[in-house]
XYZ file of C-alpha atoms in Angstrom:
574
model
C 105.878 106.624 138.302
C 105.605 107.851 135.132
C 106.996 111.216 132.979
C 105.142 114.445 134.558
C 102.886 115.594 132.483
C 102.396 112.260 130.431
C 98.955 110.906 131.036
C 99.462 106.225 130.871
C 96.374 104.459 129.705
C 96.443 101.192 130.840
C 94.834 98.149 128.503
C 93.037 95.864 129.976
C 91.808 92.300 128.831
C 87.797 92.393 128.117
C 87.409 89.684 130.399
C 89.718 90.754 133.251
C 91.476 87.305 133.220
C 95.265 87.311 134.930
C 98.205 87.787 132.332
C 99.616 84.284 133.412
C 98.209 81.290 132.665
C 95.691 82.512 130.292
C 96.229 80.351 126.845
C 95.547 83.412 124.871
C 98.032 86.727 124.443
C 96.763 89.656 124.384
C 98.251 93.287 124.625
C 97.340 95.472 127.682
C 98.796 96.558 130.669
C 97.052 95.131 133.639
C 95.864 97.689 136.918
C 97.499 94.835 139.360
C 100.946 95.978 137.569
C 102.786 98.864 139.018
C 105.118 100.548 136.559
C 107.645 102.034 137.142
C 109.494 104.085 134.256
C 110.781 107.014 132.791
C 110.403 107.485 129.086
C 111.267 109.617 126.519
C 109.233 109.953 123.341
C 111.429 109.441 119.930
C 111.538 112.547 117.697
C 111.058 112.565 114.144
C 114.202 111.358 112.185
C 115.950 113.954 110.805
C 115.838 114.399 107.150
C 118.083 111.719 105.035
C 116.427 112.232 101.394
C 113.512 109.357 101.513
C 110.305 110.581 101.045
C 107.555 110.250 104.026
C 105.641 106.823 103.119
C 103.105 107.570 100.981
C 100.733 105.597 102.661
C 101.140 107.554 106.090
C 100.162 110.414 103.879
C 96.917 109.055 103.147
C 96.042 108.289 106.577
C 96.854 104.910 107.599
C 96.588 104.390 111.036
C 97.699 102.347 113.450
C 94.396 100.838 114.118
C 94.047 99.498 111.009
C 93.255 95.958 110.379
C 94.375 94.719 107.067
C 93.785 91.544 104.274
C 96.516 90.022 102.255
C 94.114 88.005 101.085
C 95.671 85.323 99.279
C 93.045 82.938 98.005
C 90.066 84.349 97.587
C 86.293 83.236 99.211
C 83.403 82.851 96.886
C 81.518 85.212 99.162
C 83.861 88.444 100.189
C 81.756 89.119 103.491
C 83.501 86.276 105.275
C 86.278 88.837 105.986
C 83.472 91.546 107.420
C 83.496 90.237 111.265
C 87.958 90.966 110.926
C 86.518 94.973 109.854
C 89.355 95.278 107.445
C 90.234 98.497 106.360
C 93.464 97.765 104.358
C 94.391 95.499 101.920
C 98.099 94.960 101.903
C 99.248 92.767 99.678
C 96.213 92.616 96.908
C 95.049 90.166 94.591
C 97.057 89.680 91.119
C 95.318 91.137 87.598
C 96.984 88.760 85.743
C 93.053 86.895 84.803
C 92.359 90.133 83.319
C 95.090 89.909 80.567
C 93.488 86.315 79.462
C 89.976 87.094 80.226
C 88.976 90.462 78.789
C 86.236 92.657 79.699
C 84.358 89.925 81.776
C 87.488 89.202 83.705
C 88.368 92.764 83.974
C 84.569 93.281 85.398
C 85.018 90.657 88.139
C 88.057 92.148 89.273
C 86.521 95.856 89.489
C 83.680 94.130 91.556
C 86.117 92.625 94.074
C 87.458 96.161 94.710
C 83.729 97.464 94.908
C 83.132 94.940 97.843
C 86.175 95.936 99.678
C 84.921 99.490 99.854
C 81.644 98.101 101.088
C 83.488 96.500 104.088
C 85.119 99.416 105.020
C 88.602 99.280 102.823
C 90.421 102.700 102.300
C 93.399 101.379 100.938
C 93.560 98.564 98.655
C 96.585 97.046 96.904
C 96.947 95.280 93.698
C 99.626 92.684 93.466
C 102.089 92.331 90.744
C 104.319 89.227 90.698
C 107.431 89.979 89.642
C 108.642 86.287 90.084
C 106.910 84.387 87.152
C 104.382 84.619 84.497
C 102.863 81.223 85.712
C 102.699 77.920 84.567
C 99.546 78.684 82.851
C 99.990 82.146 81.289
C 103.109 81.042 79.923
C 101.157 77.782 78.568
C 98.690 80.077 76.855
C 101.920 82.968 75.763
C 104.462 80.356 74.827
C 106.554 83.658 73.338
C 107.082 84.549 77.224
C 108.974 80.978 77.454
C 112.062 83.194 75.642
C 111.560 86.372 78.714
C 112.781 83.886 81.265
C 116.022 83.529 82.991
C 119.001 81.553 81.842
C 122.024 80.365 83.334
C 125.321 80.898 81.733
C 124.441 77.571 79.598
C 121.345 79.133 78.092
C 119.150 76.851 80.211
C 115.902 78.087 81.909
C 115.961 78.581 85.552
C 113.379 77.825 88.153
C 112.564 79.377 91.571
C 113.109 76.433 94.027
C 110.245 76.785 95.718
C 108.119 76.131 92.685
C 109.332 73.215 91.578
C 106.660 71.228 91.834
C 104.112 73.399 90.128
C 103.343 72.395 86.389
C 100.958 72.708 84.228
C 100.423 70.627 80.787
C 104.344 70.399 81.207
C 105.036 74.286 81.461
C 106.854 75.337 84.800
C 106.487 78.371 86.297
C 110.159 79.956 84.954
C 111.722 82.958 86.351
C 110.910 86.066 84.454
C 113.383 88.102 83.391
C 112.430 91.629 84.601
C 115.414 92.833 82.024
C 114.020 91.622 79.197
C 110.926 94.190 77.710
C 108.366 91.125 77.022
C 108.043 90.320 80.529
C 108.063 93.982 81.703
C 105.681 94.623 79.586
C 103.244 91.810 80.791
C 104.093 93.111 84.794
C 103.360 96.789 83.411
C 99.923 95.542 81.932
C 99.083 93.776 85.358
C 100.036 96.997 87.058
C 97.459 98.952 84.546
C 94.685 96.170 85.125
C 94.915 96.798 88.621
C 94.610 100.620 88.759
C 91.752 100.392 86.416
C 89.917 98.171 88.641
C 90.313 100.547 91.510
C 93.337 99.722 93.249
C 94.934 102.907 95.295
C 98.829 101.348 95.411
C 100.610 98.157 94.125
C 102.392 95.628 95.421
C 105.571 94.090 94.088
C 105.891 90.151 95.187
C 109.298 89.042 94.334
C 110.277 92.715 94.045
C 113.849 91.750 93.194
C 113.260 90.278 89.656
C 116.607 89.258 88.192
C 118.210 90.628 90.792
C 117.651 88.113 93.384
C 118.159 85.148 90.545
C 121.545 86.508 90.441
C 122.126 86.190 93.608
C 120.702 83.127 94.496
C 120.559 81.184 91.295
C 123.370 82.133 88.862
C 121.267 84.358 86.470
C 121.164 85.689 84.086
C 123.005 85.734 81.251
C 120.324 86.390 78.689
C 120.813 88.908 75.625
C 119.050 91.798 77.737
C 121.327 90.991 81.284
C 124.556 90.803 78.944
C 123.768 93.877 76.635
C 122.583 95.760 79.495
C 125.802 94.510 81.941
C 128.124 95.981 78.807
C 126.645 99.471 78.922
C 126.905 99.702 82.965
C 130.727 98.670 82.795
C 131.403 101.500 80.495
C 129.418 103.833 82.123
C 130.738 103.205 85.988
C 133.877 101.903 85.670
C 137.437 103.654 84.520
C 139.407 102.845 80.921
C 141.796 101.424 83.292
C 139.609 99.459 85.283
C 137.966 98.025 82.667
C 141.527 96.862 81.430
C 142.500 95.378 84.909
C 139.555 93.654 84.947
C 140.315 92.021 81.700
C 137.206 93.622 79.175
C 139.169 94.097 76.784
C 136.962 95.983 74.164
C 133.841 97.558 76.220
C 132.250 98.331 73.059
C 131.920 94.439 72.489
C 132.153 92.919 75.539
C 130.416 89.615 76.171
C 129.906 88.743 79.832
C 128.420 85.264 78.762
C 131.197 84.273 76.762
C 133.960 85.771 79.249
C 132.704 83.683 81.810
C 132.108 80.458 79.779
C 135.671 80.407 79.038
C 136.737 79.723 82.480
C 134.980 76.053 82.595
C 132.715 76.444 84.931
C 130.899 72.736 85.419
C 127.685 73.285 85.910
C 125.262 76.041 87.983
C 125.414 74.566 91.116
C 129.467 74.658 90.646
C 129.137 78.336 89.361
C 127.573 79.592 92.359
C 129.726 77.731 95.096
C 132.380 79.901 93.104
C 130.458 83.414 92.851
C 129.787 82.676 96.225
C 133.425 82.796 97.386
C 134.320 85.358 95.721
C 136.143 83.315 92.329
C 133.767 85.117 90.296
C 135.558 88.244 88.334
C 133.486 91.034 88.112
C 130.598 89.515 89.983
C 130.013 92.156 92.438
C 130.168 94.521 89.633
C 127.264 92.229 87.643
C 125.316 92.406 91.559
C 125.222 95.890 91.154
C 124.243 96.240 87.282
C 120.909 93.925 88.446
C 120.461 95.500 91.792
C 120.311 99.328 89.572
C 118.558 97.615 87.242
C 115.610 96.380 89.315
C 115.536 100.182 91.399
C 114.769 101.484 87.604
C 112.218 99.536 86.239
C 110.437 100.256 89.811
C 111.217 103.451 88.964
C 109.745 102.880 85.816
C 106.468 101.533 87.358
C 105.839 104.204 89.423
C 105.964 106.932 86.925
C 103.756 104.820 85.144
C 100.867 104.688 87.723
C 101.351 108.013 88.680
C 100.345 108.560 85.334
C 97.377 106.256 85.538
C 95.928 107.551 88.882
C 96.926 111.574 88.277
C 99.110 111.553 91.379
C 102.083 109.072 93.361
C 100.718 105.926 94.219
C 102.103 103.934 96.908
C 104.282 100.744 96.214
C 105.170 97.976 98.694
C 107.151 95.188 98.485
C 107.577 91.399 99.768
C 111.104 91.963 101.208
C 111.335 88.597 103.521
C 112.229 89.245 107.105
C 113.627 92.461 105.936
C 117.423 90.963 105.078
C 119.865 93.183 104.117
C 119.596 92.310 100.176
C 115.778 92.997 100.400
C 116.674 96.051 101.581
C 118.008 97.283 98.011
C 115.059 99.629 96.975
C 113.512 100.621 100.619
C 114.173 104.212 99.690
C 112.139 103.707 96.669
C 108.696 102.584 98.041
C 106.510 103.342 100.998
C 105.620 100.347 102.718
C 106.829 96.315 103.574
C 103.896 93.707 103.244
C 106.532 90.699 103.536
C 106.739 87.164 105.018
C 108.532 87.402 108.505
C 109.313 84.012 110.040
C 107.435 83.267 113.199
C 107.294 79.880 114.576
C 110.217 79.327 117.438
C 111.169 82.683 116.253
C 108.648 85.162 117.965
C 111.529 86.757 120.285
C 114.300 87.276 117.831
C 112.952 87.614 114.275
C 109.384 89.933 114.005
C 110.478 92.516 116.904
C 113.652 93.246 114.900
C 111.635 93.318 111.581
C 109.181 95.675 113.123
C 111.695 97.987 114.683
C 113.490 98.079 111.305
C 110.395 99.301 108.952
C 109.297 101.365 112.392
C 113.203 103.141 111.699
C 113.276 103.181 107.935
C 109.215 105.203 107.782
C 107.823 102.443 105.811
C 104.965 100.493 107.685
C 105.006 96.814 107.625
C 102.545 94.143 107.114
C 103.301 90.416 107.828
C 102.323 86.888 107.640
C 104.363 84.093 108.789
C 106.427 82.156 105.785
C 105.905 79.211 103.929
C 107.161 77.438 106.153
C 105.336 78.938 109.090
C 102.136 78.158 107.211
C 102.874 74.700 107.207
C 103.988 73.983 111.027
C 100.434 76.145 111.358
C 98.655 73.058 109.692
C 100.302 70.393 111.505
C 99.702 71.752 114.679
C 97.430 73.787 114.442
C 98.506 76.285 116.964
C 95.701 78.938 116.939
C 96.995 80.923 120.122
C 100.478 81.039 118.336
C 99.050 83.036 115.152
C 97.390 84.928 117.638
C 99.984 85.753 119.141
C 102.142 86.477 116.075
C 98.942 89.223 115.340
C 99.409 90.332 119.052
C 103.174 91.084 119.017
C 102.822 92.942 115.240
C 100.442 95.249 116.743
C 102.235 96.141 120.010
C 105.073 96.984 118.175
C 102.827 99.856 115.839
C 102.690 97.155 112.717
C 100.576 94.696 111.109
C 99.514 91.408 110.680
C 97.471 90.438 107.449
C 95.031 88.016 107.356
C 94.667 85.473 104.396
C 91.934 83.350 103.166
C 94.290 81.023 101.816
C 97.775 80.406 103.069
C 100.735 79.148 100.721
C 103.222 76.736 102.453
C 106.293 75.293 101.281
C 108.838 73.250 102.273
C 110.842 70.514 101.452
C 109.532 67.721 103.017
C 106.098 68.491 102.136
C 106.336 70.919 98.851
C 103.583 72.757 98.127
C 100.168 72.873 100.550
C 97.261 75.432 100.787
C 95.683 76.131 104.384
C 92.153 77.729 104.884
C 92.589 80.098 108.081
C 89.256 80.545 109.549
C 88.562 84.314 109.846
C 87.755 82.841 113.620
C 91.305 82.421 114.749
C 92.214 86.526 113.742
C 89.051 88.116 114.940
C 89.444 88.263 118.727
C 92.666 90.158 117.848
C 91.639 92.545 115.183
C 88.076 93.474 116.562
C 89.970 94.153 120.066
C 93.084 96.235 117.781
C 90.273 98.099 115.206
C 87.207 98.851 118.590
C 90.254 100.675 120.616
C 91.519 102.946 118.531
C 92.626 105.550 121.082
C 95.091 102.760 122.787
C 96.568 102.832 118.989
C 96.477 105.760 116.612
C 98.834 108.761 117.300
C 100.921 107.255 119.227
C 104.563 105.868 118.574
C 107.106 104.253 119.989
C 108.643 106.075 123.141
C 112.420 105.308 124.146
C 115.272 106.468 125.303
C 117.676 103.864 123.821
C 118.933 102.904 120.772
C 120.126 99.336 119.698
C 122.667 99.590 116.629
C 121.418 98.204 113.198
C 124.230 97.217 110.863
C 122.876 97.064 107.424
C 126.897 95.488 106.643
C 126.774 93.513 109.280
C 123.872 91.919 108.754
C 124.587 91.006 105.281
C 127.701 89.122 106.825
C 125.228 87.278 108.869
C 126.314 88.838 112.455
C 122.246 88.917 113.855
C 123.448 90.001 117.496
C 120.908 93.091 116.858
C 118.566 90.090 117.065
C 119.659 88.512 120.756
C 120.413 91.686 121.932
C 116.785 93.221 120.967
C 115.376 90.038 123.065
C 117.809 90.882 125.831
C 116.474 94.821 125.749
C 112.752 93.382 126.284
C 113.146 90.414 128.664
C 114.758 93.346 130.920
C 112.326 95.900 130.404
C 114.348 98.302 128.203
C 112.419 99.888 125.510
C 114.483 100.741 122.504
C 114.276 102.379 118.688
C 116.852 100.700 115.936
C 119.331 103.368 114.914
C 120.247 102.060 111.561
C 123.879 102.382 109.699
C 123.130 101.777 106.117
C 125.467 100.538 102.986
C 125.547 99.974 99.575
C 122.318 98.008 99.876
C 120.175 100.077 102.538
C 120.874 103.835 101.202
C 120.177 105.308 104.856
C 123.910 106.255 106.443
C 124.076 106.828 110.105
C 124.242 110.461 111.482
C 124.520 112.549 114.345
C 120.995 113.724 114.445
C 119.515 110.078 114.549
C 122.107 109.529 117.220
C 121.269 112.458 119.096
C 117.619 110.933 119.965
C 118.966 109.177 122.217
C 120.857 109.105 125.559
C 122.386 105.710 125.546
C 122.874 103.958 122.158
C 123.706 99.500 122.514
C 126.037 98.458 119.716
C 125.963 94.430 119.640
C 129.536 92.990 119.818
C 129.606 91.371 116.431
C 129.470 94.358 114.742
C 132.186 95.545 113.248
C 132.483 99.439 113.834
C 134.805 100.684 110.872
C 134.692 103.696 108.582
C 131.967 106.542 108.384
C 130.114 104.657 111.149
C 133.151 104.344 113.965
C 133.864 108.113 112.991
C 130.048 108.986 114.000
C 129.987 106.556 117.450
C 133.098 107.963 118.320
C 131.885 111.458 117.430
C 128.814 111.288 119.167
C 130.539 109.560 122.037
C 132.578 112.538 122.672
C 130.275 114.883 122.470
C 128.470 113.401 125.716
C 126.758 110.242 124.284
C 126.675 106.762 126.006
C 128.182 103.606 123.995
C 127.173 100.232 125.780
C 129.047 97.047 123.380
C 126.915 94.660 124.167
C 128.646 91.400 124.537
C 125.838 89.070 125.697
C 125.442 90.100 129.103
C 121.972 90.890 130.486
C 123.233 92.649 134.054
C 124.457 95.775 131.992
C 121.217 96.452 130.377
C 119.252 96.768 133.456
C 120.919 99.859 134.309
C 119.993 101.654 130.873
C 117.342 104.504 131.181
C 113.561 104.070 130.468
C 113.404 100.619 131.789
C 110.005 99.201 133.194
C 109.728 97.293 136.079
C 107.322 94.703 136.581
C 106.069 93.586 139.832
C 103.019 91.198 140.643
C 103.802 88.730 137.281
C 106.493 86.282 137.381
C 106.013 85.628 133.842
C 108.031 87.175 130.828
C 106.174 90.293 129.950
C 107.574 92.409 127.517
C 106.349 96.263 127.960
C 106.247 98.654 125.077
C 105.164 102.480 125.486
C 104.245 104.427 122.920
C 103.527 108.451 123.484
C 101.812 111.241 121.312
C 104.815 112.838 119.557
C 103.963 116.222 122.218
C 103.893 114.150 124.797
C 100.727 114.487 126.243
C 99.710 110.676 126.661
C 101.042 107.351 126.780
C 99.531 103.813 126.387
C 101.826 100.901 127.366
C 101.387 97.304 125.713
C 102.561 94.058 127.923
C 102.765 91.476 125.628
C 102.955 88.502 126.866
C 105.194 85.680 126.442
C 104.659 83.526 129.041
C 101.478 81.811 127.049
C 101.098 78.024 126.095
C 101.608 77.559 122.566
């Protein structure tokens, strides 16, 4: 039973093979199923201020099969059986800066076969991590646009430390300091000019994130820059209590140096408890500093290319501090971790860009990459493509794949285009079971932006608990100082029931608006754990003929006039 007037299309395997027991996942609904549901499309979010995603504007679709590529193949028509028509995450311009005209050609002519295979959308990728081991070999002056610690010592990005090259690391750049900008900017140019149609920001946070992850930076640009913010956002008589003394002269460096501080490692223990004075404020400075040179970047290449151009960004798993600039850009091409993680981590990723307008792309991490080579699990990765693509995402294929991790450091895998294409053909030759159509429920599941950052992930069990019982469900997200979406009544009002996860810890603006909403005829389920409660929530499929786990996702034509549900299997052999 099914909405009147709503028209299901069912998806069925090519090969007609049962749902259980087959070794390989695939999305479709099989006849042998009856369904039993009643579902109610999600309308449009109301209006909070973010623009519409610039790349749903130019007509990406849900059908879409898209490239990272990371690594790139001598011959570029090794990716034609995947038909790609997007590529995400692009390929960096950085050669060009080194390599002139002939460089600069090469990298046009990449772009030029891209459009041959059917690409619409193609990205260029700026890292905003590093300059490299080897650019900063052949630019020693970029040695002095890096990030120091509060010692004046360089800092490196963990997971890099075993890259080197003729005794140059790869340092983290200091996207304060106007050297390196000016080096991402010209990357940014040499990417436009070779035909790119929107950029994407790797390491988007810059300094940002080696503040708050590696106790940086205190360079001349971070300190002058820090002294300017304090006078402009705090009080006289804040800046007193917090022991500035003159603002006009104020040295954050030497403030902090005076407290005997050990060593890094000993520094960030301490920031992270809190001993820090005037930390959060320094958080800030670099979180409004990296949302303006953005800024910054995108005035630029709207400049270039005579209109907006869409930006991404690598925000990992979408975590709260990734979160910072989501109002800025138009789309997530980000690592999402994926192996012993398929039920908790991706559908809650995917629900959150699915809430927030910007369409996301994944691959699995670095670690991911490497548990891929051990084991080579090909039906995992496709199943990790399967479950992006029920949900109305992505999953981007890569020549190459970087993995990292500790035991192993740093290892390259070559994905054959053979273990995606089943997938993407399937995704790209049905369009009609994809385009126009979006997720359909009548229950929201409570995202706490604050919450999250405290690391209270019950949105993640109780997401899994929603789909194990059949319960389809939209993220209603409650933003903060990171995420700049707030909660409201009209995103509340699109649903009849709205789950709140128990570890979430309803104070403030957001309390006011449950309670609010509550009152006014809503539903509040606190969802302690408990999967009895859930089965009574509206919109839930039933299952009968498969004793397997089967999650079942509907997605309707915003009228209304057709649905297409996707069972996604889980039940599969790894």
């Amino acid at each position: 039973m099914t909405t009147p007037g709503v028209t299901p299309q069912f998806i069925t395997d090519p090969g007609g093979r049962i749902l259980r027991g087959w070794a390989f996942p695939i999305i479709r609904v099989l006849p042998a199923l009856l369904v039993c549901a009643s579902m109610f499309p999600a309308r449009a979010a109301a209006s909070d201020g973010w623009h519409e995603s610039r790349l749903i504007a130019a007509g990406l679709r849900h059908s879409d099969v898209a490239l990272m590529p990371e690594g790139t193949p001598d011959d570029y028509d090794v990716f034609a059986p995947l038909r790609p028509t997007v590529v995400a995450w692009g390929e960096d311009a950085l050669p060009v800066l080194d390599g002139g005209n002939r460089t600069r050609d090469e990298f046009a002519r990449k772009g030029e076969t891209y459009r041959r295979l059917g690409v619409r959308l193609q990205a260029a990728n700026v890292w905003m991590l590093t300059a490299t081991e080897h650019y900063l070999y052949r630019h020693p002056e970029l040695l002095d646009a890096t990030c120091v610690d509060l010692w004046g010592s360089r800092i490196l990005p963990p997971w890099l430390a075993d890259a080197e090259y003729k005794g140059v690391k790869p340092w983290w750049g200091c996207t304060n300091n106007p050297r390196f900008q000016d080096q991402l900017l010209a990357r940014m140019r040499a990417g436009l000019a070779a035909g790119a149609t929107m950029i994407h920001l790797d390491d988007h946070a810059g300094t940002y994130a080696c503040a708050t992850f590696a106790g940086g930076c205190f360079c001349d640009y971070c300190v002058r820059g820090f002294r300017e913010w304090l006078k402009q956002n705090l009080s006289p008589e804040e800046l007193a209590g917090a022991g500035v003394g003159n603002p006009d002269t104020f040295d954050y460096r030497a403030f902090l140096l005076k407290r005997g501080y050990r060593d890094r490692a000993a520094f960030i223990t301490t920031a992270a408890k809190g001993g820090v004075p005037l930390w959060d404020q320094f958080l800030t400075f670099q979180r409004d500093a990296a949302i303006g040179f953005i800024e910054r970047m995108k005035t630029e290449a709207a400049r270039i290319a005579g209109h907006p151009v869409a930006f991404g960004v690598n925000a990992y798993d979408l975590l709260p501090v990734q979160l910072f600039d989501a109002h800025a850009v138009d789309y997530f091409a980000n690592e999402v971790e994926q192996f012993d993680k398929e039920d908790l981590v991706p559908p809650v990723v995917y629900r959150l860009g699915e809430a927030l307008g910007r369409p996301t792309f994944a691959t699995g991490t670095g670690e991911d990459w490497i548990k891929y080579r051990q084991s080579h699990a090909t039906t995992r990765v496709r199943g990790w493509i399967a479950e992006a693509c029920a949900f109305g995402q992505y999953f981007m294929y890569a020549w190459k794949k970087w993995g990292f991790s500790k035991e192993t450091g740093t290892l390259w895998t070559q994905v054959d285009p053979g273990v995606y294409r089943p997938m993407d053909v399937f995704v790209s030759g049905n369009p009609d079971l994809f385009d126009g159509l979006e997720n359909a429920a009548a229950v929201g599941l409570l995202y706490d932006n604050a919450s999250a950052s405290a690391n209270h992930w019950g949105v993640r069990e109780a997401s899994r608990t929603l789909l194990d019982a059949g319960v389809p469900y939209s993220l209603v997200v409650s933003g903060d100082q990171l995420l700049r979406k707030p909660l409201g009544l009209a995103a509340l009002d699109r649903y009849r029931v709205v789950v709140v996860p128990n570890d979430v810890e309803r104070k403030g603006e957001t309390d006011r608006l449950l309670r609010e909403w509550e009152r006014a005829g809503g539903r509040l389920v606190t969802w302690h754990g408990e999967s009895g409660v859930l089965r009574e929530l509206p919109g839930r499929i039933e299952l009968r003929g498969s004793s397997g786990r089967v999650w079942a996702l509907p997605r309707v034509r915003s009228d209304g006039s057709r649905m297409v549900v996707h069972f996604l299997n889980r039940d599969y052999d790894a």
